[in-house]
């Protein structure tokens, strides 16, 4: 198993470009099967979740190739509508293919995505959205079977009809599945209580480039009026706001002065607002942001995770790491996922003072953290361990960092370029 050995205590400096957004590229890759077309997708990050998506595309009959940071997809050869369990289990968010396969083929069969380390990951809102568009949906023996009335299979009408879809929760994935499937529906679709994340806007941008008449994305009501598919589309994926937040928190932990380029600072303003209040000097510009931290930080007050534009749940573990040596207390309220304080137990092994009670975690800042052996158990929690280790005295070994590769393109390489001492080795 690979481990990362991190020597803490070195401040960070320099400038790095931030990767393309994992949570934008995954729904866009799914949407590329909606119609037979050639997609040139630029600024694609090299991630395990992207590789899992490409495996699904190839299984469906697409050609999908890398060329540098561009992925070429030819979806004219789609010949299937099922995703086998072994491919579904490689990536929890593969349910995002549901709307695209249903929209293309008029039917879809996927195994239920497992829960994940964050807790149960229900898909009821996804299935309700497909039913609202006229699909019959059955879940038997952990398999989701979707079929639209009057569907004529792989070509021709898919039997979906435009509808008003009222989401009980502003679910990112359910909003994305609804937007994608609605492009194949006859008549207009209105999605109410839609998620407003920047990744929704990026997916809408790709769908527009593909020929969709769609608006309202980024707000609570998204309307899809029609779809005149183009045969070729070139699109550039937005920058990853959570990867940017991770590097900002790494500098807050380690100290120093770094610049992140190819970012949209407005996408992670909720994170920089807290880091600024804690004493970091944040200097945003149009496509870059600079952060400097020299003296001790202050506690971050109460940080409540909410749907966008609230504080993002994905950055909560990273900000928790940054708060561990701040003077005072930082309280986290996690409203999105049940089990998103997993990193707390491993952070305590570094000497952190963290009390958790249900969805609340209280961090009391300590003088110094001490290096220790810790185990990465999920994507953002693993990144939080690496981040905290940068500010710890001595050596930390992060075991099983493979989770981190799901969402970060060479996080160890990026941090090393900023001056961190990280050595990857097999044990
Ligand atoms: C997306 O997950 C992201 N993943 C997550 O990022 C992110 O944390 C999350 O949105 C919230 O921003 C991708 O985009 C691939 P949701 P998603 O549906 O779509 C409940 C990361 O670390 N819910 O907005 O699965 C659900 O249980 C990952 O990059 C239902 O009840 O999130 C959760 O409590 C982790 N029924 C809440 O809604 C449903 O049908 C928000 O989930 C769907 C969701």
Coordinates of C-alpha atoms and ligand atoms in Angstrom, one line a residue:
X1 CA 0.0 0.0 0.0
X2 CA 1.2 3.5 -0.8
X3 CA 1.9 5.9 2.1
X4 CA 2.8 9.6 2.2
X5 CA 5.5 10.7 4.6
X6 CA 5.1 14.4 5.4
X7 CA 7.7 16.5 7.3
X8 CA 5.8 19.4 8.8
X9 CA 7.0 22.8 9.9
X10 CA 7.9 24.2 6.5
X11 CA 6.0 27.2 5.2
X12 CA 4.7 27.2 1.7
X13 CA 5.6 29.6 -1.1
X14 CA 5.2 29.9 -4.9
X15 CA 2.4 29.8 -7.5
X16 CA 0.4 26.9 -8.8
X17 CA -2.4 26.4 -11.3
X18 CA -5.6 24.8 -9.9
X19 CA -7.0 21.7 -11.6
X20 CA -10.3 21.4 -13.5
X21 CA -13.3 20.8 -11.3
X22 CA -14.0 17.1 -10.4
X23 CA -17.7 17.9 -9.6
X24 CA -18.2 19.7 -12.9
X25 CA -16.4 17.2 -15.2
X26 CA -18.3 14.1 -13.9
X27 CA -21.8 15.3 -14.9
X28 CA -20.4 16.7 -18.1
X29 CA -18.8 13.4 -19.0
X30 CA -22.2 11.7 -18.3
X31 CA -24.1 14.3 -20.4
X32 CA -21.8 13.5 -23.4
X33 CA -23.8 10.3 -24.1
X34 CA -27.1 12.3 -24.4
X35 CA -26.7 12.5 -28.2
X36 CA -24.4 11.0 -30.7
X37 CA -21.7 13.6 -30.9
X38 CA -18.0 14.3 -30.6
X39 CA -17.0 16.2 -27.4
X40 CA -13.6 17.8 -26.9
X41 CA -13.5 18.5 -23.1
X42 CA -10.5 20.7 -22.1
X43 CA -9.0 21.2 -18.6
X44 CA -10.0 17.7 -17.5
X45 CA -8.3 16.7 -14.2
X46 CA -6.5 13.3 -14.1
X47 CA -8.5 11.7 -11.3
X48 CA -9.6 8.2 -10.4
X49 CA -13.2 9.3 -10.6
X50 CA -12.7 10.6 -14.1
X51 CA -11.0 7.3 -15.1
X52 CA -14.1 5.5 -13.7
X53 CA -16.4 7.7 -15.8
X54 CA -14.4 7.0 -18.9
X55 CA -14.7 3.2 -18.2
X56 CA -18.4 3.6 -18.0
X57 CA -18.5 5.6 -21.3
X58 CA -16.5 2.9 -23.0
X59 CA -18.8 0.2 -21.6
X60 CA -21.7 2.1 -23.1
X61 CA -20.0 2.0 -26.5
X62 CA -18.3 5.4 -26.6
X63 CA -14.7 6.1 -27.7
X64 CA -12.9 8.1 -25.0
X65 CA -9.3 9.1 -25.2
X66 CA -6.9 11.4 -23.3
X67 CA -4.7 13.9 -25.0
X68 CA -2.9 16.0 -22.4
X69 CA -5.6 17.6 -20.2
X70 CA -8.2 17.1 -23.0
X71 CA -10.6 14.2 -23.2
X72 CA -12.1 13.3 -26.6
X73 CA -15.4 11.5 -26.4
X74 CA -17.2 10.0 -29.5
X75 CA -20.7 9.0 -28.3
X76 CA -22.1 8.1 -31.7
X77 CA -21.5 4.4 -31.0
X78 CA -23.6 4.1 -27.8
X79 CA -25.0 0.6 -27.9
X80 CA -26.0 -0.1 -24.3
X81 CA -28.1 1.3 -21.5
X82 CA -26.8 -0.7 -18.5
X83 CA -24.0 0.0 -16.1
X84 CA -22.8 -3.2 -14.3
X85 CA -22.3 -3.2 -10.6
X86 CA -18.5 -3.5 -10.8
X87 CA -18.4 -0.1 -12.7
X88 CA -21.0 1.5 -10.5
X89 CA -19.1 0.6 -7.3
X90 CA -16.0 2.2 -8.6
X91 CA -17.6 5.6 -8.2
X92 CA -20.4 6.5 -5.9
X93 CA -21.6 9.4 -8.1
X94 CA -22.1 7.2 -11.2
X95 CA -25.8 7.6 -10.7
X96 CA -25.2 10.8 -12.6
X97 CA -25.3 8.7 -15.8
X98 CA -29.0 7.9 -15.2
X99 CA -30.5 10.9 -16.9
X100 CA -28.2 10.8 -19.9
X101 CA -28.7 7.1 -20.6
X102 CA -32.5 7.4 -20.2
X103 CA -32.5 10.5 -22.4
X104 CA -30.4 8.8 -25.1
X105 CA -31.9 5.2 -25.1
X106 CA -35.4 5.6 -23.5
X107 CA -34.3 3.1 -20.8
X108 CA -31.6 2.7 -18.3
X109 CA -30.5 0.0 -15.9
X110 CA -27.9 0.7 -13.1
X111 CA -27.2 -0.9 -9.8
X112 CA -28.1 1.2 -6.8
X113 CA -25.0 3.3 -5.9
X114 CA -23.6 2.1 -2.5
X115 CA -23.5 4.4 0.5
X116 CA -20.2 5.8 1.0
X117 CA -17.9 6.9 3.8
X118 CA -20.0 10.1 4.3
X119 CA -23.1 8.1 5.2
X120 CA -26.2 6.9 3.2
X121 CA -26.3 8.5 -0.2
X122 CA -30.0 8.2 -1.2
X123 CA -31.1 8.8 -4.8
X124 CA -34.8 9.1 -4.3
X125 CA -34.9 12.7 -5.6
X126 CA -33.1 11.5 -8.8
X127 CA -35.7 8.8 -9.3
X128 CA -38.6 11.1 -8.6
X129 CA -37.3 13.5 -11.2
X130 CA -37.2 10.7 -13.8
X131 CA -40.7 9.7 -12.9
X132 CA -41.9 13.3 -13.3
X133 CA -40.5 13.3 -16.9
X134 CA -42.6 10.2 -17.6
X135 CA -40.3 7.3 -16.9
X136 CA -41.4 4.1 -15.1
X137 CA -38.8 3.5 -12.4
X138 CA -38.5 0.3 -10.4
X139 CA -35.9 -0.7 -7.9
X140 CA -35.6 -4.4 -7.4
X141 CA -32.7 -6.3 -5.8
X142 CA -30.6 -3.2 -5.7
X143 CA -31.0 -2.5 -9.5
X144 CA -32.6 0.7 -10.8
X145 CA -34.7 0.0 -13.9
X146 CA -36.0 3.0 -15.8
X147 CA -38.0 3.0 -19.0
X148 CA -40.0 5.8 -20.7
X149 CA -43.4 5.2 -22.3
X150 CA -43.2 5.0 -26.1
X151 CA -39.4 4.8 -26.0
X152 CA -38.1 3.4 -29.2
X153 CA -34.7 2.2 -27.8
X154 CA -31.4 3.5 -28.9
X155 CA -32.7 5.9 -31.6
X156 CA -35.8 8.0 -32.0
X157 CA -38.2 9.2 -29.4
X158 CA -37.2 8.5 -25.8
X159 CA -40.8 8.9 -24.5
X160 CA -39.9 11.6 -22.0
X161 CA -42.2 14.6 -21.6
X162 CA -41.4 18.0 -20.1
X163 CA -42.7 18.5 -16.6
X164 CA -42.4 20.7 -13.5
X165 CA -40.0 18.9 -11.2
X166 CA -40.1 20.2 -7.5
X167 CA -37.0 18.9 -5.7
X168 CA -37.6 18.4 -1.9
X169 CA -33.9 19.3 -1.4
X170 CA -31.6 21.3 -3.6
X171 CA -29.7 18.1 -4.5
X172 CA -26.7 18.8 -6.8
X173 CA -26.9 15.3 -8.4
X174 CA -30.7 15.3 -8.8
X175 CA -30.6 18.7 -10.3
X176 CA -28.0 17.6 -12.8
X177 CA -29.8 14.3 -13.7
X178 CA -33.0 16.3 -14.2
X179 CA -31.3 18.9 -16.4
X180 CA -29.7 16.3 -18.6
X181 CA -32.8 14.1 -19.0
X182 CA -35.0 17.1 -19.6
X183 CA -33.0 17.9 -22.8
X184 CA -34.4 14.7 -24.3
X185 CA -38.0 15.4 -23.2
X186 CA -40.7 16.7 -25.5
X187 CA -41.8 20.1 -24.2
X188 CA -40.4 22.4 -21.6
X189 CA -39.2 21.3 -18.1
X190 CA -39.0 23.5 -15.0
X191 CA -36.8 22.4 -12.1
X192 CA -37.8 24.1 -8.9
X193 CA -35.6 24.2 -5.8
X194 CA -32.7 23.5 -8.0
X195 CA -29.1 23.3 -6.6
X196 CA -27.2 26.6 -7.4
X197 CA -23.6 25.3 -7.2
X198 CA -21.2 26.6 -9.9
X199 CA -20.9 23.1 -11.2
X200 CA -24.6 23.2 -12.2
X201 CA -23.8 26.4 -14.2
X202 CA -20.8 24.6 -15.8
X203 CA -23.0 21.6 -16.8
X204 CA -25.6 24.1 -18.2
X205 CA -22.8 25.7 -20.2
X206 CA -21.8 22.3 -21.7
X207 CA -25.5 21.5 -22.5
X208 CA -25.9 24.8 -24.2
X209 CA -22.8 24.1 -26.3
X210 CA -24.4 20.8 -27.1
X211 CA -27.6 22.6 -28.4
X212 CA -29.8 22.9 -25.3
X213 CA -32.1 25.9 -24.7
X214 CA -31.6 26.1 -21.0
X215 CA -31.7 29.0 -18.5
X216 CA -32.0 29.9 -14.8
X217 CA -28.9 27.7 -13.9
X218 CA -27.2 29.1 -10.8
X219 CA -30.6 30.1 -9.4
X220 CA -33.4 28.1 -7.7
X221 CA -35.4 27.6 -10.9
X222 CA -33.9 26.0 -14.0
X223 CA -35.9 25.8 -17.3
X224 CA -35.1 23.5 -20.2
X225 CA -37.0 24.5 -23.3
X226 CA -35.6 22.2 -26.0
X227 CA -32.6 20.6 -27.5
X228 CA -31.2 20.9 -31.1
X229 CA -28.2 18.6 -30.8
X230 CA -24.9 19.6 -32.4
X231 CA -22.6 17.0 -33.8
X232 CA -19.4 18.5 -32.3
X233 CA -18.7 20.4 -29.2
X234 CA -15.6 21.8 -27.5
X235 CA -15.9 22.8 -23.9
X236 CA -13.5 23.8 -21.1
X237 CA -14.2 22.6 -17.6
X238 CA -14.4 25.2 -14.8
X239 CA -11.6 25.4 -12.1
X240 CA -12.1 23.3 -9.0
X241 CA -13.2 25.5 -6.1
X242 CA -12.7 22.7 -3.6
X243 CA -9.1 22.0 -4.7
X244 CA -8.5 25.7 -4.5
X245 CA -10.0 25.8 -1.0
X246 CA -7.8 22.8 0.0
X247 CA -4.6 24.6 -1.1
X248 CA -5.7 27.8 0.7
X249 CA -6.2 25.8 3.9
X250 CA -2.8 24.1 3.4
X251 CA -1.2 27.5 3.4
X252 CA -3.2 28.5 6.5
X253 CA -1.9 25.4 8.3
X254 CA 1.7 25.6 7.2
X255 CA 2.1 29.3 7.0
X256 CA 3.7 31.2 4.1
X257 CA 2.5 33.0 1.0
X258 CA 1.2 31.3 -2.1
X259 CA -0.7 32.2 -5.3
X260 CA -3.3 30.0 -7.0
X261 CA -3.9 30.7 -10.7
X262 CA -6.8 29.7 -13.1
X263 CA -9.4 30.0 -10.3
X264 CA -12.7 31.9 -9.9
X265 CA -12.4 33.5 -6.4
X266 CA -16.1 34.2 -6.3
X267 CA -16.8 30.4 -6.3
X268 CA -15.1 29.9 -2.9
X269 CA -15.8 33.3 -1.2
X270 CA -17.5 31.5 1.7
X271 CA -14.1 29.8 2.5
X272 CA -11.9 32.9 2.0
X273 CA -14.3 34.9 4.2
X274 CA -13.6 32.6 7.1
X275 CA -9.9 32.3 6.5
X276 CA -9.7 36.1 6.3
X277 CA -11.6 36.4 9.6
X278 CA -9.1 33.9 11.1
X279 CA -6.2 36.2 10.2
X280 CA -5.0 35.1 6.8
X281 CA -4.3 37.8 4.2
X282 CA -6.4 37.0 1.2
X283 CA -5.9 39.0 -2.1
X284 CA -8.3 37.9 -4.9
X285 CA -8.0 39.0 -8.5
X286 CA -10.1 38.0 -11.6
X287 CA -8.5 34.6 -12.2
X288 CA -6.2 34.1 -9.2
X289 CA -6.0 34.5 -5.5
X290 CA -3.1 35.0 -3.1
X291 CA -3.1 33.9 0.6
X292 CA -0.4 34.7 3.2
X293 CA -0.3 33.6 6.9
X294 CA 2.5 34.4 9.2
X295 CA 1.4 35.0 12.8
X296 CA -1.1 32.7 14.8
X297 CA -4.7 32.6 13.5
X298 CA -7.8 33.3 15.5
X299 CA -10.7 30.8 15.8
X300 CA -13.2 30.8 12.9
X301 CA -16.3 31.3 15.0
X302 CA -19.2 29.1 13.9
X303 CA -19.0 27.6 10.5
X304 CA -22.3 26.1 9.1
X305 CA -22.3 24.0 6.0
X306 CA -25.1 24.8 3.5
X307 CA -25.9 24.4 -0.1
X308 CA -24.2 27.0 -2.4
X309 CA -23.6 29.9 -1.8
X310 CA -23.3 28.8 1.8
X311 CA -20.1 27.3 3.2
X312 CA -19.4 24.1 1.2
X313 CA -19.5 20.8 3.0
X314 CA -16.6 19.6 0.9
X315 CA -14.3 22.3 2.4
X316 CA -15.4 21.6 6.0
X317 CA -12.7 19.0 6.8
X318 CA -10.0 21.3 5.3
X319 CA -11.0 24.3 7.3
X320 CA -11.2 22.1 10.4
X321 CA -7.5 21.2 9.8
X322 CA -6.7 24.9 9.4
X323 CA -8.5 25.7 12.7
X324 CA -6.5 23.2 14.9
X325 CA -3.8 25.6 15.9
X326 CA -5.8 28.8 15.9
X327 CA -6.2 30.7 19.1
X328 CA -9.7 30.0 20.4
X329 CA -12.6 27.8 19.3
X330 CA -14.1 27.1 15.9
X331 CA -17.5 25.3 15.9
X332 CA -18.6 23.4 12.8
X333 CA -22.2 22.5 12.0
X334 CA -22.4 19.9 9.2
X335 CA -25.9 20.1 7.6
X336 CA -25.3 18.1 4.4
X337 CA -23.8 14.7 5.3
X338 CA -24.3 12.5 8.3
X339 CA -20.8 11.3 8.7
X340 CA -18.6 14.1 7.7
X341 CA -16.5 14.4 10.8
X342 CA -14.6 11.1 10.2
X343 CA -11.4 13.0 10.0
X344 CA -11.7 14.2 13.6
X345 CA -10.5 10.9 15.2
X346 CA -7.4 10.8 13.0
X347 CA -6.7 14.6 13.5
X348 CA -6.8 13.9 17.3
X349 CA -3.8 11.5 16.7
X350 CA -1.9 14.7 15.7
X351 CA -2.8 16.3 19.0
X352 CA -5.9 18.2 18.0
X353 CA -8.6 19.0 20.5
X354 CA -11.9 18.2 18.8
X355 CA -15.2 17.3 20.4
X356 CA -18.0 16.0 18.2
X357 CA -21.7 15.5 19.0
X358 CA -23.9 14.5 16.1
X359 CA -23.6 17.2 13.5
X360 CA -21.6 19.6 15.6
X361 CA -17.8 19.6 16.1
X362 CA -16.0 22.0 18.4
X363 CA -12.3 22.6 17.8
X364 CA -10.1 24.2 20.5
X365 CA -6.9 25.5 19.1
X366 CA -3.6 24.0 20.5
X367 CA -0.1 25.4 20.6
X368 CA 1.4 22.8 18.1
X369 CA 0.4 19.6 16.4
X370 CA 2.7 16.6 16.6
X371 CA 3.4 14.3 13.7
X372 CA 1.9 10.8 13.9
X373 CA 0.7 7.9 11.7
X374 CA -2.8 8.6 10.5
X375 CA -5.2 6.8 8.1
X376 CA -7.0 8.5 5.2
X377 CA -10.6 7.2 5.2
X378 CA -12.3 9.4 2.6
X379 CA -11.5 12.0 0.0
X380 CA -11.7 15.3 1.8
X381 CA -10.9 13.8 5.2
X382 CA -7.7 12.4 3.7
X383 CA -6.8 15.8 2.2
X384 CA -7.5 17.3 5.7
X385 CA -4.9 15.0 7.3
X386 CA -2.3 16.0 4.7
X387 CA -3.1 19.6 5.3
X388 CA -2.9 19.4 9.1
X389 CA 0.4 17.4 8.8
X390 CA 2.0 20.4 7.0
X391 CA 1.6 22.4 10.2
X392 CA 2.6 19.6 12.6
X393 CA 6.0 19.3 14.3
X394 CA 7.9 16.3 13.0
X395 CA 6.9 13.5 10.6
X396 CA 3.4 12.3 9.7
X397 CA 2.7 9.2 7.7
X398 CA -0.7 9.3 5.9
X399 CA -1.7 5.7 5.2
X400 CA -4.0 4.7 2.3
X401 CA -3.9 8.1 0.5
X402 CA -5.6 6.5 -2.5
X403 CA -8.9 8.1 -1.6
X404 CA -7.2 11.5 -2.2
X405 CA -6.4 10.6 -5.8
X406 CA -10.2 10.3 -6.5
X407 CA -10.5 14.1 -6.3
X408 CA -7.1 15.7 -6.5
X409 CA -4.7 15.6 -9.4
X410 CA -1.4 14.9 -7.7
X411 CA -2.0 16.8 -4.4
X412 CA 1.4 15.6 -3.2
X413 CA 3.1 16.9 -6.3
X414 CA 1.3 20.3 -6.1
X415 CA 2.1 20.8 -2.4
X416 CA 5.8 19.7 -3.0
X417 CA 6.0 22.4 -5.7
X418 CA 5.0 24.9 -3.0
X419 CA 7.8 23.7 -0.7
X420 CA 6.1 20.9 1.3
X421 CA 8.2 17.9 2.1
X422 CA 6.1 14.9 1.0
X423 CA 7.6 11.6 0.1
X424 CA 5.4 8.9 -1.5
X425 CA 6.5 5.3 -0.7
X426 CA 5.2 1.8 -0.8
X427 CA 4.9 -0.2 2.5
Ligands
LIG1 C1 -22.4 16.5 -4.8 O1 -22.8 15.2 -4.3 C2 -20.9 16.4 -4.8 N1 -20.4 15.3 -5.6 C3 -20.4 16.2 -3.4 O2 -19.0 16.3 -3.4 C4 -20.9 17.4 -2.6 O3 -20.5 17.2 -1.2 C5 -22.4 17.5 -2.6 O4 -22.9 17.6 -4.0 C6 -23.0 18.7 -1.9 O5 -22.5 19.8 -2.4 C7 -20.4 15.4 -7.0 O6 -20.8 16.4 -7.5 C8 -19.9 14.3 -7.8 P1 -26.5 16.2 -3.0 P2 -24.4 14.8 -4.4 O7 -27.4 15.3 -3.8 O8 -25.0 15.3 -5.7 C9 -29.4 14.3 0.2 C10 -16.8 15.6 -2.9 O9 -16.2 15.4 -1.9 N2 -30.1 13.6 -0.9 O10 -26.5 17.6 -3.2 O11 -24.5 13.4 -4.1 C11 -28.1 13.7 0.5 O12 -28.2 12.6 1.3 C12 -18.3 15.1 -3.0 O13 -16.3 16.1 -4.0 C13 -31.3 12.9 -0.7 O14 -31.8 12.8 0.4 O15 -25.0 15.6 -3.2 C14 -27.4 14.8 1.2 O16 -27.7 14.8 2.5 C15 -18.7 14.5 -1.7 N3 -31.9 12.3 -1.8 C16 -28.0 16.1 0.5 O17 -29.2 15.6 -0.2 C17 -31.3 12.3 -3.1 O18 -31.9 11.7 -4.0 C18 -27.1 16.8 -0.5 O19 -26.7 15.8 -1.5 C19 -30.1 13.0 -3.3 C20 -29.5 13.7 -2.2

